[in-house]
Amino acid sequence: LYLLGGSMVLVACVLILTTQHASKDKHYQHGSLVKAFRSLRQRPAIRRIITLNLLLQLFYTWMVVYSPLYLRSLGFDWRAIGVMFSIMLIPFVYSNTRQAIADRYGEKPIIQIGLFIISLATICFSLLTKHSILLYAGVLFATRTGASIIEVGCDSYFFKQTSDKDTAIVSLYRAMYPLAYIIGPLAGAGVLL
């Protein structure tokens, strides 16, 4: 599996190195994070979408770390958990179709639908009593369906509100992913203690 993955990366590297040498990058203005935080005061919609992105990334960190532990504590073996997680990740494969829906109906209703789905599915995940692989896989599938809808809506809304002059704000938006992987396990460990 690693040999296949490494071979694919090697082919991609060769293609990029042989075909992209003539392309030129656009020159971007580099802004500071201090200016980005200041500008968020005047742009509450951007601030809210960055916060929602952070919350979504926190959801991912908690689910990645604690879902397998929870399922294992219920008696599922690692093979069953692997099957459940494979089914769970299918929504991210067809997320491009949701981009077309977001463009047609707007990002806010799409985000609201995603929040409803992810909330309901996460509540169901904690309340299930029947230990069925398909049932847990279905609920995990629903959590990721909601998450992928939110992700598409957030990205679409954010990048429609920013331009190439907002590089610091874009950097801040992208920094929510690693920030969540710092905050998430610390907060989760605190909750467990």
CSV table of C-alpha atoms in Angstrom, one decimal:
chain,number,residue,atom,x,y,z
A,1,LEU,CA,0.0,0.0,0.0
A,2,TYR,CA,2.8,2.4,0.9
A,3,LEU,CA,4.7,1.5,-2.3
A,4,LEU,CA,1.6,2.2,-4.4
A,5,GLY,CA,1.0,5.5,-2.5
A,6,GLY,CA,4.7,6.5,-2.9
A,7,SER,CA,4.6,5.6,-6.6
A,8,MET,CA,1.6,7.8,-7.2
A,9,VAL,CA,3.3,10.8,-5.4
A,10,LEU,CA,6.5,10.2,-7.4
A,11,VAL,CA,4.5,10.3,-10.7
A,12,ALA,CA,2.7,13.5,-9.5
A,13,CYS,CA,6.1,15.1,-8.7
A,14,VAL,CA,7.5,14.2,-12.1
A,15,LEU,CA,4.5,15.6,-13.9
A,16,ILE,CA,4.6,18.8,-11.9
A,17,LEU,CA,8.4,19.3,-12.4
A,18,THR,CA,8.2,18.6,-16.2
A,19,THR,CA,5.0,20.5,-17.0
A,20,GLN,CA,4.9,23.5,-14.6
A,21,HIS,CA,8.3,25.1,-15.2
A,22,ALA,CA,6.8,27.8,-17.4
A,23,SER,CA,4.0,28.9,-15.1
A,24,LYS,CA,4.6,32.0,-13.0
A,25,ASP,CA,3.1,32.7,-9.6
A,26,LYS,CA,1.1,35.9,-9.1
A,27,HIS,CA,2.7,38.3,-6.6
A,28,TYR,CA,0.7,38.5,-3.4
A,29,GLN,CA,0.9,41.1,-0.8
A,30,HIS,CA,1.8,39.6,2.5
A,31,GLY,CA,-0.2,40.9,5.4
A,32,SER,CA,0.4,40.5,9.1
A,33,LEU,CA,-1.8,38.4,11.4
A,34,VAL,CA,-2.2,41.5,13.6
A,35,LYS,CA,-3.8,43.4,10.7
A,36,ALA,CA,-5.9,40.3,10.0
A,37,PHE,CA,-7.3,40.3,13.6
A,38,ARG,CA,-8.0,44.0,13.4
A,39,SER,CA,-9.8,43.7,10.1
A,40,LEU,CA,-12.0,40.9,11.6
A,41,ARG,CA,-13.5,43.5,13.9
A,42,GLN,CA,-15.0,45.3,10.8
A,43,ARG,CA,-15.9,42.1,9.1
A,44,PRO,CA,-18.2,40.1,11.5
A,45,ALA,CA,-19.3,37.7,8.8
A,46,ILE,CA,-15.8,36.6,8.1
A,47,ARG,CA,-15.1,36.3,11.9
A,48,ARG,CA,-18.2,34.1,12.3
A,49,ILE,CA,-17.2,31.8,9.4
A,50,ILE,CA,-13.6,31.5,10.7
A,51,THR,CA,-15.1,30.5,14.1
A,52,LEU,CA,-17.4,28.0,12.5
A,53,ASN,CA,-14.4,26.6,10.7
A,54,LEU,CA,-12.6,26.2,14.0
A,55,LEU,CA,-15.5,24.5,15.6
A,56,LEU,CA,-15.8,22.1,12.6
A,57,GLN,CA,-12.1,21.3,12.9
A,58,LEU,CA,-12.5,20.7,16.6
A,59,PHE,CA,-15.3,18.3,15.8
A,60,TYR,CA,-13.0,16.4,13.5
A,61,THR,CA,-10.2,16.2,16.1
A,62,TRP,CA,-12.6,14.9,18.8
A,63,MET,CA,-14.2,12.4,16.5
A,64,VAL,CA,-10.9,11.1,15.1
A,65,VAL,CA,-9.4,10.6,18.6
A,66,TYR,CA,-12.4,9.6,20.7
A,67,SER,CA,-14.8,7.7,18.3
A,68,PRO,CA,-12.5,4.7,17.9
A,69,LEU,CA,-11.9,4.6,21.6
A,70,TYR,CA,-15.6,4.8,22.3
A,71,LEU,CA,-16.4,2.1,19.7
A,72,ARG,CA,-13.6,-0.1,21.1
A,73,SER,CA,-15.0,0.4,24.6
A,74,LEU,CA,-18.4,-0.9,23.3
A,75,GLY,CA,-16.7,-4.1,22.2
A,76,PHE,CA,-16.2,-3.5,18.5
A,77,ASP,CA,-12.9,-4.9,17.2
A,78,TRP,CA,-10.5,-2.8,15.1
A,79,ARG,CA,-11.6,-4.5,11.8
A,80,ALA,CA,-15.2,-3.5,12.4
A,81,ILE,CA,-14.1,0.0,13.4
A,82,GLY,CA,-12.1,0.2,10.1
A,83,VAL,CA,-15.2,-0.8,8.1
A,84,MET,CA,-17.3,1.8,9.9
A,85,PHE,CA,-14.7,4.5,9.3
A,86,SER,CA,-14.5,3.6,5.6
A,87,ILE,CA,-18.2,4.0,5.3
A,88,MET,CA,-18.1,7.2,7.4
A,89,LEU,CA,-15.7,8.9,5.0
A,90,ILE,CA,-17.7,8.4,1.8
A,91,PRO,CA,-19.4,11.8,2.0
A,92,PHE,CA,-16.1,13.6,1.3
A,93,VAL,CA,-15.8,11.8,-2.0
A,94,TYR,CA,-18.9,13.4,-3.5
A,95,SER,CA,-18.6,16.9,-1.8
A,96,ASN,CA,-18.3,18.5,-5.3
A,97,THR,CA,-22.0,18.0,-5.8
A,98,ARG,CA,-22.8,20.0,-2.7
A,99,GLN,CA,-20.7,22.9,-4.1
A,100,ALA,CA,-23.1,23.2,-7.0
A,101,ILE,CA,-26.0,23.2,-4.5
A,102,ALA,CA,-24.3,25.8,-2.4
A,103,ASP,CA,-23.8,28.0,-5.5
A,104,ARG,CA,-27.5,27.6,-6.4
A,105,TYR,CA,-29.2,28.1,-3.1
A,106,GLY,CA,-26.6,30.0,-1.1
A,107,GLU,CA,-24.2,29.1,1.6
A,108,LYS,CA,-26.2,30.0,4.7
A,109,PRO,CA,-29.0,27.5,4.1
A,110,ILE,CA,-26.5,24.8,3.2
A,111,ILE,CA,-24.5,25.5,6.4
A,112,GLN,CA,-27.7,25.4,8.5
A,113,ILE,CA,-28.7,22.1,7.0
A,114,GLY,CA,-25.3,20.7,7.6
A,115,LEU,CA,-25.4,21.9,11.3
A,116,PHE,CA,-28.7,20.2,11.8
A,117,ILE,CA,-27.5,16.9,10.3
A,118,ILE,CA,-24.2,16.8,12.2
A,119,SER,CA,-25.9,17.8,15.5
A,120,LEU,CA,-28.7,15.2,15.2
A,121,ALA,CA,-26.3,12.5,14.1
A,122,THR,CA,-23.8,13.2,16.9
A,123,ILE,CA,-26.6,13.0,19.5
A,124,CYS,CA,-27.8,9.7,18.0
A,125,PHE,CA,-24.2,8.4,18.1
A,126,SER,CA,-24.1,8.9,21.9
A,127,LEU,CA,-27.6,7.5,22.4
A,128,LEU,CA,-27.3,4.2,20.4
A,129,THR,CA,-27.8,1.1,22.5
A,130,LYS,CA,-27.9,-1.6,19.8
A,131,HIS,CA,-24.3,-2.7,18.9
A,132,SER,CA,-24.7,-3.0,15.2
A,133,ILE,CA,-21.9,-2.2,12.8
A,134,LEU,CA,-24.3,-1.0,10.1
A,135,LEU,CA,-26.2,1.2,12.6
A,136,TYR,CA,-23.0,2.9,13.9
A,137,ALA,CA,-21.6,3.2,10.4
A,138,GLY,CA,-24.9,4.8,9.2
A,139,VAL,CA,-24.7,7.4,12.1
A,140,LEU,CA,-21.1,8.1,11.5
A,141,PHE,CA,-21.8,8.5,7.8
A,142,ALA,CA,-24.5,11.0,8.7
A,143,THR,CA,-22.0,13.0,10.9
A,144,ARG,CA,-19.6,13.2,8.0
A,145,THR,CA,-22.4,14.1,5.6
A,146,GLY,CA,-23.3,17.1,7.8
A,147,ALA,CA,-19.6,18.0,8.3
A,148,SER,CA,-18.8,17.9,4.6
A,149,ILE,CA,-21.9,20.1,3.9
A,150,ILE,CA,-20.7,22.6,6.5
A,151,GLU,CA,-17.1,22.5,5.1
A,152,VAL,CA,-18.3,23.2,1.5
A,153,GLY,CA,-20.6,26.0,2.7
A,154,CYS,CA,-17.9,27.6,4.9
A,155,ASP,CA,-15.2,27.4,2.2
A,156,SER,CA,-17.6,28.7,-0.5
A,157,TYR,CA,-18.8,31.6,1.7
A,158,PHE,CA,-15.4,32.5,2.9
A,159,PHE,CA,-13.7,32.7,-0.5
A,160,LYS,CA,-16.6,34.7,-1.9
A,161,GLN,CA,-16.0,37.3,0.8
A,162,THR,CA,-12.3,37.6,0.4
A,163,SER,CA,-9.9,38.6,-2.4
A,164,ASP,CA,-6.2,38.2,-3.2
A,165,LYS,CA,-5.5,41.2,-1.0
A,166,ASP,CA,-6.7,39.2,2.1
A,167,THR,CA,-3.8,36.8,2.3
A,168,ALA,CA,-3.5,37.2,6.1
A,169,ILE,CA,-7.1,36.4,6.6
A,170,VAL,CA,-6.9,33.4,4.3
A,171,SER,CA,-3.9,32.3,6.3
A,172,LEU,CA,-5.8,32.7,9.5
A,173,TYR,CA,-8.7,30.7,8.1
A,174,ARG,CA,-6.4,27.9,7.1
A,175,ALA,CA,-4.7,28.0,10.5
A,176,MET,CA,-7.8,26.8,12.2
A,177,TYR,CA,-7.0,23.2,11.1
A,178,PRO,CA,-3.7,22.9,13.0
A,179,LEU,CA,-5.0,25.1,15.9
A,180,ALA,CA,-7.9,22.7,16.4
A,181,TYR,CA,-5.4,19.8,16.6
A,182,ILE,CA,-3.7,21.6,19.4
A,183,ILE,CA,-6.8,22.8,21.3
A,184,GLY,CA,-8.9,19.6,20.7
A,185,PRO,CA,-6.8,17.0,22.4
A,186,LEU,CA,-6.0,19.4,25.3
A,187,ALA,CA,-9.7,20.2,25.8
A,188,GLY,CA,-10.7,16.5,25.4
A,189,ALA,CA,-8.1,15.4,27.9
A,190,GLY,CA,-9.4,18.1,30.3
A,191,VAL,CA,-13.0,16.9,29.9
A,192,LEU,CA,-12.0,13.3,30.5
A,193,LEU,CA,-10.1,14.2,33.6
